[in-house]
Amino acid sequence: MAEGTITAALLVIGDEILSGRTKDKNIGYVAEYLTNLGIDLREVRVVPDVEEEIVGAVNALRSRYTYLFTTGGIGPTHDDITADCVAKAFGVPIDVDPRAVEMLLQRMRREDLNEARLRMARIPHGAELVENPISRAPGFRIGNVIVMAGVPAIMQAMLDNVAPGLVKGEPVLSETIEAAGLPEGLYAAGLGEIAKAYPGLSIGSYPSYSPSGFTNQIVARGRDRAALAEAAARIRAMLDGLRAGQS
Amino acid sequence: MAEGTITAALLVIGDEILSGRTKDKNIGYVAEYLTNLGIDLREVRVVPDVEEEIVGAVNALRSRYTYLFTTGGIGPTHDDITADCVAKAFGVPIDVDPRAVEMLLQRMRREDLNEARLRMARIPHGAELVENPISRAPGFRIGNVIVMAGVPAIMQAMLDNVAPGLVKGEPVLSETIEAAGLPEGLYAAGLGEIAKAYPGLSIGSYPSYSPSGFTNQIVARGRDRAALAEAAARIRAMLDGLRAGQS
């Protein structure tokens, strides 16, 4: 199913990312995953475990993009407040959901289901559950908001479970052109001209640095296969011309 | 110099992060670096190379936090629009800055300083330059906004150059307590009680998962050394009690 441009935002929730204690691994994964589904990730935010920050970001982002994905804050401890914040953002009640309790009971005995663990079964009214094959405590989807765990392996499994139900966009095609040996400053003018000629494509130049120097790659991205091939050919020809001029 | 709570936001600029092509390495680095300076990183945003998105985010974040750091978008190619966007956000003119030209000339000959490379010397009026010891094209600071390169090695060097001029906060102290062998759901209630007793501390529980199971760490953070030591002792005693109850 392809219906034009489908957009998304990602909200990463957690003090531990902002303190630097935990290095986020979800942003890059979600970005690549959504790109492969033809969904354009347009914005990422990282906010602390503070109710007003989470509620504010959920409402700002869910109204702006087709989907909002969140990671983090759905465990059993006091600092896990994501589900309550999402309920508040939507203005709906939140309660222990019997379907979620059943899922938790796949991993633990009923007598071990204490109050803290039951917090993991608190689901906003009207949400659909997202299964967690690893530790069972589910994520959920309410409206266009998909709430996932922060632990990367669990987040990834939840994304796999939610993906079939997402509206996909046209896949974005991309061409990577190695600018080996050529500095950005030499091809910037030519590249800018080409970028101007293809306003429907996104063309970028990406330097990476190692002690032996810079290596630059040019990436052209877009949904029009013919335009992309044409632009890539023009970029390669432009670089070849510069190389010939250098030698 | 310590003057109460000093806050910061980080704005990561670049299509390549949102497409997943480039995996960001700056968020975790900046988070840890600022934490070590006693500066509280409160929010991170990632936005694309789109003028209105960058201008909007710069203005939203610079008004809310003591400092705003940006990474990315200050190279010579057409997609490098950060300096112009920051000038627009501040409502100041932007021009080729002779001081920045001098810096570029440390790395290239004047005859190689073409129009594209001169873009790297475009600096908003009123900004101070931030030296780049690697490729010379400077970052800059205007008001409370610090504009840095996206290439991690260069960003890190710029951060070192700007750090001495930042107002620092009281350092945040932290205690990490291994909850080895204990599931979160077992200590969540006790931990919640302790967290409630120390509202000035931030106490979190962080699971990490490997195929052999979960390993949990509890982290308590705060600026009150005595309260932190007391809370950590209570957490350790609580965990010991649970371990004794289990065996």
CSV table of C-alpha atoms in Angstrom, one decimal, chain A residues 75-161:
chain,number,residue,atom,x,y,z
A,75,GLY,CA,9.1,-0.9,32.5
A,76,PRO,CA,7.9,-1.5,36.1
A,77,THR,CA,9.9,1.1,38.0
A,78,HIS,CA,8.8,4.5,39.2
A,79,ASP,CA,10.7,6.3,36.4
A,80,ASP,CA,8.7,4.5,33.7
A,81,ILE,CA,6.0,7.0,33.0
A,82,THR,CA,5.5,6.8,29.3
A,83,ALA,CA,2.2,5.0,29.2
A,84,ASP,CA,0.6,7.4,31.7
A,85,CYS,CA,2.0,10.4,29.7
A,86,VAL,CA,0.6,9.1,26.4
A,87,ALA,CA,-2.8,8.6,28.0
A,88,LYS,CA,-2.7,12.1,29.3
A,89,ALA,CA,-1.6,13.5,25.9
A,90,PHE,CA,-4.6,11.8,24.4
A,91,GLY,CA,-6.9,12.7,27.3
A,92,VAL,CA,-8.0,9.0,27.8
A,93,PRO,CA,-8.1,6.9,31.0
A,94,ILE,CA,-5.4,4.3,31.6
A,95,ASP,CA,-5.9,1.1,33.5
A,96,VAL,CA,-4.5,-2.4,33.9
A,97,ASP,CA,-5.5,-4.2,30.7
A,98,PRO,CA,-6.5,-7.8,31.0
A,99,ARG,CA,-4.9,-8.6,27.6
A,100,ALA,CA,-1.6,-7.2,28.8
A,101,VAL,CA,-1.9,-9.2,32.0
A,102,GLU,CA,-2.3,-12.4,29.9
A,103,MET,CA,0.9,-11.6,28.1
A,104,LEU,CA,2.8,-11.0,31.3
A,105,LEU,CA,1.5,-14.4,32.6
A,106,GLN,CA,3.3,-16.1,29.7
A,107,ARG,CA,6.6,-15.2,31.5
A,108,MET,CA,5.7,-15.2,35.2
A,109,ARG,CA,3.4,-16.9,37.7
A,110,ARG,CA,0.3,-15.1,38.8
A,111,GLU,CA,1.6,-14.9,42.4
A,112,ASP,CA,4.7,-13.0,41.1
A,113,LEU,CA,2.5,-10.4,39.4
A,114,ASN,CA,3.0,-7.7,42.0
A,115,GLU,CA,1.8,-4.1,41.8
A,116,ALA,CA,5.0,-2.9,40.1
A,117,ARG,CA,4.8,-5.6,37.4
A,118,LEU,CA,1.1,-4.8,36.9
A,119,ARG,CA,2.3,-1.3,36.0
A,120,MET,CA,3.6,-2.8,32.8
A,121,ALA,CA,0.1,-3.9,32.0
A,122,ARG,CA,-1.3,-0.3,32.3
A,123,ILE,CA,-2.5,0.6,28.8
A,124,PRO,CA,-4.4,3.7,27.7
A,125,HIS,CA,-8.0,3.0,26.7
A,126,GLY,CA,-8.5,2.4,23.0
A,127,ALA,CA,-4.9,1.2,22.4
A,128,GLU,CA,-3.9,-1.9,20.5
A,129,LEU,CA,-1.2,-4.0,22.1
A,130,VAL,CA,2.2,-4.6,20.4
A,131,GLU,CA,3.6,-8.0,21.4
A,132,ASN,CA,7.0,-8.3,23.0
A,133,PRO,CA,8.4,-11.8,22.3
A,134,ILE,CA,11.4,-11.3,24.6
A,135,SER,CA,10.1,-10.2,28.0
A,136,ARG,CA,6.4,-10.2,27.2
A,137,ALA,CA,5.5,-6.7,28.6
A,138,PRO,CA,3.8,-5.2,25.6
A,139,GLY,CA,4.1,-1.9,23.8
A,140,PHE,CA,1.0,-0.4,22.3
A,141,ARG,CA,-0.4,1.7,19.5
A,142,ILE,CA,-3.0,4.4,20.1
A,143,GLY,CA,-4.1,6.5,17.2
A,144,ASN,CA,-0.9,7.3,15.2
A,145,VAL,CA,1.4,6.8,18.2
A,146,ILE,CA,3.4,3.6,18.6
A,147,VAL,CA,4.9,3.1,22.1
A,148,MET,CA,7.9,0.8,22.3
A,149,ALA,CA,10.5,-0.4,24.8
A,150,GLY,CA,13.9,1.3,25.1
A,151,VAL,CA,15.9,-1.9,25.3
A,152,PRO,CA,17.1,-2.2,21.6
A,153,ALA,CA,16.4,-6.0,21.1
A,154,ILE,CA,12.8,-5.5,22.4
A,155,MET,CA,12.3,-2.3,20.5
A,156,GLN,CA,13.4,-4.0,17.3
A,157,ALA,CA,11.0,-7.0,17.8
A,158,MET,CA,8.1,-4.6,18.5
A,159,LEU,CA,8.9,-2.6,15.3
A,160,ASP,CA,8.7,-5.9,13.4
A,161,ASN,CA,5.3,-6.6,15.0
